[in-house]
GROMACS .gro file of C-alpha atoms in nm:
model
  266
    1UNK     CA    1 -15.882 -13.045 -11.291
    2UNK     CA    2 -15.929 -12.932 -10.935
    3UNK     CA    3 -15.731 -12.647 -10.770
    4UNK     CA    4 -15.621 -12.599 -10.409
    5UNK     CA    5 -15.442 -12.268 -10.301
    6UNK     CA    6 -15.190 -12.298 -10.006
    7UNK     CA    7 -15.151 -11.949  -9.881
    8UNK     CA    8 -15.112 -11.653 -10.141
    9UNK     CA    9 -14.827 -11.805 -10.329
   10UNK     CA   10 -14.856 -12.163 -10.394
   11UNK     CA   11 -15.114 -12.350 -10.606
   12UNK     CA   12 -15.178 -12.718 -10.645
   13UNK     CA   13 -15.361 -12.854 -10.964
   14UNK     CA   14 -15.477 -13.200 -10.965
   15UNK     CA   15 -15.528 -13.341 -11.317
   16UNK     CA   16 -15.741 -13.587 -11.224
   17UNK     CA   17 -15.772 -13.813 -11.507
   18UNK     CA   18 -15.373 -13.879 -11.535
   19UNK     CA   19 -15.298 -13.899 -11.161
   20UNK     CA   20 -15.053 -13.600 -11.224
   21UNK     CA   21 -15.050 -13.282 -10.981
   22UNK     CA   22 -14.900 -12.973 -11.036
   23UNK     CA   23 -14.715 -12.774 -10.770
   24UNK     CA   24 -14.726 -12.418 -10.901
   25UNK     CA   25 -14.524 -12.133 -10.779
   26UNK     CA   26 -14.737 -11.823 -10.785
   27UNK     CA   27 -14.563 -11.514 -10.672
   28UNK     CA   28 -14.546 -11.333 -11.009
   29UNK     CA   29 -14.476 -10.992 -10.878
   30UNK     CA   30 -14.172 -11.102 -10.721
   31UNK     CA   31 -14.043 -11.345 -10.967
   32UNK     CA   32 -14.129 -11.619 -10.724
   33UNK     CA   33 -13.877 -11.544 -10.498
   34UNK     CA   34 -13.910 -11.753 -10.181
   35UNK     CA   35 -14.048 -11.556  -9.879
   36UNK     CA   36 -14.086 -11.691  -9.541
   37UNK     CA   37 -14.457 -11.692  -9.612
   38UNK     CA   38 -14.425 -11.895  -9.958
   39UNK     CA   39 -14.182 -12.140  -9.786
   40UNK     CA   40 -14.444 -12.218  -9.554
   41UNK     CA   41 -14.683 -12.274  -9.830
   42UNK     CA   42 -14.465 -12.508 -10.018
   43UNK     CA   43 -14.416 -12.703  -9.695
   44UNK     CA   44 -14.800 -12.724  -9.679
   45UNK     CA   45 -14.875 -12.823 -10.027
   46UNK     CA   46 -14.575 -13.078 -10.027
   47UNK     CA   47 -14.737 -13.244  -9.704
   48UNK     CA   48 -15.084 -13.264  -9.893
   49UNK     CA   49 -14.943 -13.406 -10.208
   50UNK     CA   50 -14.748 -13.651  -9.991
   51UNK     CA   51 -15.078 -13.775  -9.834
   52UNK     CA   52 -15.255 -13.789 -10.150
   53UNK     CA   53 -15.218 -14.159 -10.265
   54UNK     CA   54 -15.411 -14.076 -10.601
   55UNK     CA   55 -15.109 -13.860 -10.702
   56UNK     CA   56 -14.858 -14.061 -10.900
   57UNK     CA   57 -14.627 -13.759 -11.043
   58UNK     CA   58 -14.576 -13.429 -10.943
   59UNK     CA   59 -14.493 -13.132 -11.184
   60UNK     CA   60 -14.323 -12.814 -11.031
   61UNK     CA   61 -14.421 -12.503 -11.258
   62UNK     CA   62 -14.423 -12.134 -11.247
   63UNK     CA   63 -14.687 -11.890 -11.337
   64UNK     CA   64 -14.427 -11.605 -11.420
   65UNK     CA   65 -14.347 -11.559 -11.778
   66UNK     CA   66 -14.008 -11.475 -11.739
   67UNK     CA   67 -13.885 -11.681 -11.440
   68UNK     CA   68 -13.915 -12.019 -11.278
   69UNK     CA   69 -13.799 -11.878 -10.956
   70UNK     CA   70 -13.514 -11.631 -10.859
   71UNK     CA   71 -13.436 -11.781 -10.520
   72UNK     CA   72 -13.434 -11.633 -10.173
   73UNK     CA   73 -13.656 -11.293 -10.128
   74UNK     CA   74 -13.338 -11.082 -10.062
   75UNK     CA   75 -13.570 -10.766 -10.011
   76UNK     CA   76 -13.721 -10.930  -9.719
   77UNK     CA   77 -13.396 -11.071  -9.564
   78UNK     CA   78 -13.230 -10.702  -9.609
   79UNK     CA   79 -13.464 -10.635  -9.302
   80UNK     CA   80 -13.390 -10.924  -9.096
   81UNK     CA   81 -13.185 -10.898  -8.783
   82UNK     CA   82 -12.958 -11.226  -8.722
   83UNK     CA   83 -13.204 -11.358  -8.510
   84UNK     CA   84 -13.466 -11.327  -8.772
   85UNK     CA   85 -13.249 -11.510  -9.003
   86UNK     CA   86 -13.177 -11.783  -8.784
   87UNK     CA   87 -13.566 -11.824  -8.707
   88UNK     CA   88 -13.619 -11.830  -9.069
   89UNK     CA   89 -13.368 -12.114  -9.150
   90UNK     CA   90 -13.591 -12.429  -9.050
   91UNK     CA   91 -13.886 -12.259  -9.230
   92UNK     CA   92 -13.723 -12.241  -9.571
   93UNK     CA   93 -13.523 -12.557  -9.519
   94UNK     CA   94 -13.842 -12.737  -9.472
   95UNK     CA   95 -13.978 -12.591  -9.801
   96UNK     CA   96 -13.668 -12.733  -9.998
   97UNK     CA   97 -13.682 -13.085  -9.828
   98UNK     CA   98 -14.057 -13.101  -9.872
   99UNK     CA   99 -13.991 -13.098 -10.266
  100UNK     CA  100 -13.691 -13.337 -10.224
  101UNK     CA  101 -13.881 -13.592 -10.013
  102UNK     CA  102 -14.203 -13.633 -10.230
  103UNK     CA  103 -14.233 -13.990 -10.260
  104UNK     CA  104 -14.356 -14.000 -10.631
  105UNK     CA  105 -14.142 -13.901 -10.910
  106UNK     CA  106 -14.129 -13.507 -10.970
  107UNK     CA  107 -14.046 -13.313 -11.301
  108UNK     CA  108 -13.940 -12.950 -11.285
  109UNK     CA  109 -14.076 -12.729 -11.575
  110UNK     CA  110 -13.818 -12.440 -11.595
  111UNK     CA  111 -13.823 -12.143 -11.809
  112UNK     CA  112 -13.625 -11.814 -11.781
  113UNK     CA  113 -13.446 -11.747 -11.444
  114UNK     CA  114 -13.398 -12.041 -11.208
  115UNK     CA  115 -13.138 -11.892 -10.992
  116UNK     CA  116 -13.016 -11.980 -10.620
  117UNK     CA  117 -13.312 -12.129 -10.429
  118UNK     CA  118 -13.495 -12.138 -10.735
  119UNK     CA  119 -13.261 -12.368 -10.915
  120UNK     CA  120 -13.236 -12.570 -10.594
  121UNK     CA  121 -13.623 -12.633 -10.603
  122UNK     CA  122 -13.536 -12.768 -10.965
  123UNK     CA  123 -13.255 -12.974 -10.843
  124UNK     CA  124 -13.476 -13.125 -10.571
  125UNK     CA  125 -13.673 -13.293 -10.857
  126UNK     CA  126 -13.602 -13.604 -11.031
  127UNK     CA  127 -13.616 -13.462 -11.376
  128UNK     CA  128 -13.545 -13.120 -11.508
  129UNK     CA  129 -13.738 -13.013 -11.833
  130UNK     CA  130 -13.630 -12.661 -11.955
  131UNK     CA  131 -13.689 -12.445 -12.254
  132UNK     CA  132 -13.452 -12.220 -12.442
  133UNK     CA  133 -13.499 -11.931 -12.211
  134UNK     CA  134 -13.382 -12.105 -11.926
  135UNK     CA  135 -13.107 -11.948 -11.725
  136UNK     CA  136 -12.965 -12.154 -11.407
  137UNK     CA  137 -12.721 -12.098 -11.140
  138UNK     CA  138 -12.634 -12.108 -10.788
  139UNK     CA  139 -12.481 -11.747 -10.731
  140UNK     CA  140 -12.501 -11.746 -10.345
  141UNK     CA  141 -12.137 -11.681 -10.305
  142UNK     CA  142 -12.179 -11.329 -10.440
  143UNK     CA  143 -12.404 -11.227 -10.199
  144UNK     CA  144 -12.203 -11.370  -9.892
  145UNK     CA  145 -12.381 -11.700  -9.828
  146UNK     CA  146 -12.371 -12.059  -9.982
  147UNK     CA  147 -12.630 -12.258 -10.125
  148UNK     CA  148 -12.855 -12.378  -9.852
  149UNK     CA  149 -13.145 -12.536 -10.023
  150UNK     CA  150 -12.948 -12.855 -10.125
  151UNK     CA  151 -12.727 -12.716 -10.374
  152UNK     CA  152 -12.401 -12.812 -10.269
  153UNK     CA  153 -12.513 -13.160 -10.252
  154UNK     CA  154 -12.773 -13.217 -10.510
  155UNK     CA  155 -12.553 -13.043 -10.787
  156UNK     CA  156 -12.247 -13.285 -10.763
  157UNK     CA  157 -12.464 -13.561 -10.765
  158UNK     CA  158 -12.575 -13.445 -11.118
  159UNK     CA  159 -12.258 -13.308 -11.284
  160UNK     CA  160 -11.963 -13.427 -11.052
  161UNK     CA  161 -11.743 -13.268 -10.772
  162UNK     CA  162 -11.533 -13.066 -10.984
  163UNK     CA  163 -11.789 -12.907 -11.219
  164UNK     CA  164 -12.013 -12.844 -10.931
  165UNK     CA  165 -11.736 -12.668 -10.734
  166UNK     CA  166 -11.682 -12.439 -11.059
  167UNK     CA  167 -12.039 -12.328 -11.093
  168UNK     CA  168 -12.069 -12.259 -10.719
  169UNK     CA  169 -11.730 -12.084 -10.669
  170UNK     CA  170 -11.785 -11.876 -10.983
  171UNK     CA  171 -12.145 -11.793 -10.925
  172UNK     CA  172 -12.196 -11.787 -11.275
  173UNK     CA  173 -12.521 -11.812 -11.473
  174UNK     CA  174 -12.554 -12.086 -11.721
  175UNK     CA  175 -12.793 -12.052 -12.034
  176UNK     CA  176 -13.006 -12.340 -12.152
  177UNK     CA  177 -12.788 -12.505 -12.433
  178UNK     CA  178 -12.492 -12.502 -12.207
  179UNK     CA  179 -12.701 -12.615 -11.908
  180UNK     CA  180 -12.833 -12.918 -12.114
  181UNK     CA  181 -12.476 -12.980 -12.228
  182UNK     CA  182 -12.344 -12.992 -11.874
  183UNK     CA  183 -12.629 -13.209 -11.743
  184UNK     CA  184 -12.775 -12.919 -11.539
  185UNK     CA  185 -13.088 -12.993 -11.700
  186UNK     CA  186 -13.220 -13.303 -11.844
  187UNK     CA  187 -13.435 -13.214 -12.165
  188UNK     CA  188 -13.411 -12.905 -12.371
  189UNK     CA  189 -13.726 -12.813 -12.528
  190UNK     CA  190 -13.881 -12.523 -12.747
  191UNK     CA  191 -13.930 -12.191 -12.586
  192UNK     CA  192 -14.262 -12.198 -12.413
  193UNK     CA  193 -14.288 -12.573 -12.415
  194UNK     CA  194 -14.143 -12.670 -12.079
  195UNK     CA  195 -14.462 -12.692 -11.902
  196UNK     CA  196 -14.638 -12.876 -12.157
  197UNK     CA  197 -14.342 -13.127 -12.213
  198UNK     CA  198 -14.316 -13.174 -11.826
  199UNK     CA  199 -14.674 -13.260 -11.801
  200UNK     CA  200 -14.656 -13.502 -12.084
  201UNK     CA  201 -14.363 -13.663 -11.933
  202UNK     CA  202 -14.533 -13.693 -11.595
  203UNK     CA  203 -14.838 -13.830 -11.775
  204UNK     CA  204 -14.629 -14.114 -11.905
  205UNK     CA  205 -14.444 -14.176 -11.579
  206UNK     CA  206 -14.806 -14.169 -11.394
  207UNK     CA  207 -14.925 -14.456 -11.622
  208UNK     CA  208 -14.703 -14.691 -11.451
  209UNK     CA  209 -14.749 -14.881 -11.113
  210UNK     CA  210 -14.769 -14.644 -10.818
  211UNK     CA  211 -14.604 -14.922 -10.593
  212UNK     CA  212 -14.329 -14.981 -10.871
  213UNK     CA  213 -14.285 -14.574 -10.901
  214UNK     CA  214 -14.234 -14.507 -10.535
  215UNK     CA  215 -14.019 -14.806 -10.497
  216UNK     CA  216 -13.786 -14.728 -10.781
  217UNK     CA  217 -13.746 -14.362 -10.654
  218UNK     CA  218 -13.637 -14.498 -10.307
  219UNK     CA  219 -13.407 -14.702 -10.464
  220UNK     CA  220 -13.263 -14.443 -10.697
  221UNK     CA  221 -13.217 -14.208 -10.393
  222UNK     CA  222 -13.098 -14.410 -10.101
  223UNK     CA  223 -12.851 -14.596 -10.316
  224UNK     CA  224 -12.676 -14.285 -10.415
  225UNK     CA  225 -12.329 -14.249 -10.288
  226UNK     CA  226 -12.312 -14.610 -10.163
  227UNK     CA  227 -12.063 -14.874 -10.299
  228UNK     CA  228 -12.216 -15.120 -10.564
  229UNK     CA  229 -12.285 -15.401 -10.298
  230UNK     CA  230 -12.453 -15.189 -10.040
  231UNK     CA  231 -12.658 -15.023 -10.348
  232UNK     CA  232 -12.773 -15.366 -10.457
  233UNK     CA  233 -12.899 -15.435 -10.115
  234UNK     CA  234 -13.098 -15.131 -10.122
  235UNK     CA  235 -13.237 -15.224 -10.452
  236UNK     CA  236 -13.333 -15.581 -10.321
  237UNK     CA  237 -13.526 -15.438 -10.033
  238UNK     CA  238 -13.717 -15.202 -10.272
  239UNK     CA  239 -13.786 -15.483 -10.500
  240UNK     CA  240 -13.934 -15.671 -10.206
  241UNK     CA  241 -14.183 -15.408 -10.140
  242UNK     CA  242 -14.322 -15.448 -10.511
  243UNK     CA  243 -14.278 -15.835 -10.552
  244UNK     CA  244 -14.585 -15.910 -10.332
  245UNK     CA  245 -14.797 -15.621 -10.411
  246UNK     CA  246 -15.125 -15.612 -10.585
  247UNK     CA  247 -14.973 -15.379 -10.851
  248UNK     CA  248 -14.701 -15.666 -10.943
  249UNK     CA  249 -15.005 -15.936 -10.973
  250UNK     CA  250 -15.176 -15.702 -11.174
  251UNK     CA  251 -14.902 -15.576 -11.400
  252UNK     CA  252 -14.834 -15.946 -11.476
  253UNK     CA  253 -15.194 -16.027 -11.567
  254UNK     CA  254 -15.244 -15.727 -11.779
  255UNK     CA  255 -14.917 -15.814 -11.974
  256UNK     CA  256 -15.052 -16.183 -12.040
  257UNK     CA  257 -15.388 -16.071 -12.113
  258UNK     CA  258 -15.292 -15.782 -12.330
  259UNK     CA  259 -15.481 -15.513 -12.172
  260UNK     CA  260 -15.395 -15.184 -11.994
  261UNK     CA  261 -15.325 -15.256 -11.615
  262UNK     CA  262 -15.594 -15.128 -11.365
  263UNK     CA  263 -15.344 -15.054 -11.068
  264UNK     CA  264 -15.448 -15.099 -10.727
  265UNK     CA  265 -15.164 -14.907 -10.605
  266UNK     CA  266 -15.094 -15.139 -10.308
   0.00000   0.00000   0.00000
């Protein structure tokens, strides 16, 4: 395993044998509150991961024992003028967009508090694995703003418009069992096992065709919200990117030869 640090608060670990990378939130003294500096580091890390063709899956994790991420750094923002806040906006937005637009499948490993922007980082991932200590929510209206890291768009895509409205308008925190029941998280695991289970899932994902994974993610993302006919056109376009690839030829050959594929990734 190799490690690369992006600024003071973000770490990338590459699990070289399994083509899995960890995007690690590492600001434990502030429960991973997203400051301007941390946002820039997240963007840089996502850019590097996007350029690394050896990475087939990314797991978003936290080094804090009691929190995944508590959202925006409100202590920093308390000192901001309106002009400061306006200047920060594209910086923080780029961080959330960086996670959302990673081309490979992403899994969030959530324990403890995942609130506001912290939950939005998890929502930006394709799958959320949470342990039984998890507490999630979008409480932004309780401090005079709205979810600004994608929450108003990502949450209703998970749980429907009415449920998302109730959660956002009430600003309530949802504990792990209810979060799983409502579909706010996808897998509920025993306390302390979120990272382990998320990495295991990412490892299984990364064993599949890199070309297929990227194309499947593209079809899933681009097809959301479209009518069925338009969605099937999106799927067909993504299928065509795989059908004549080296991965497709290797996958078929490996199946017929009853061996593990050696994906060329192109």
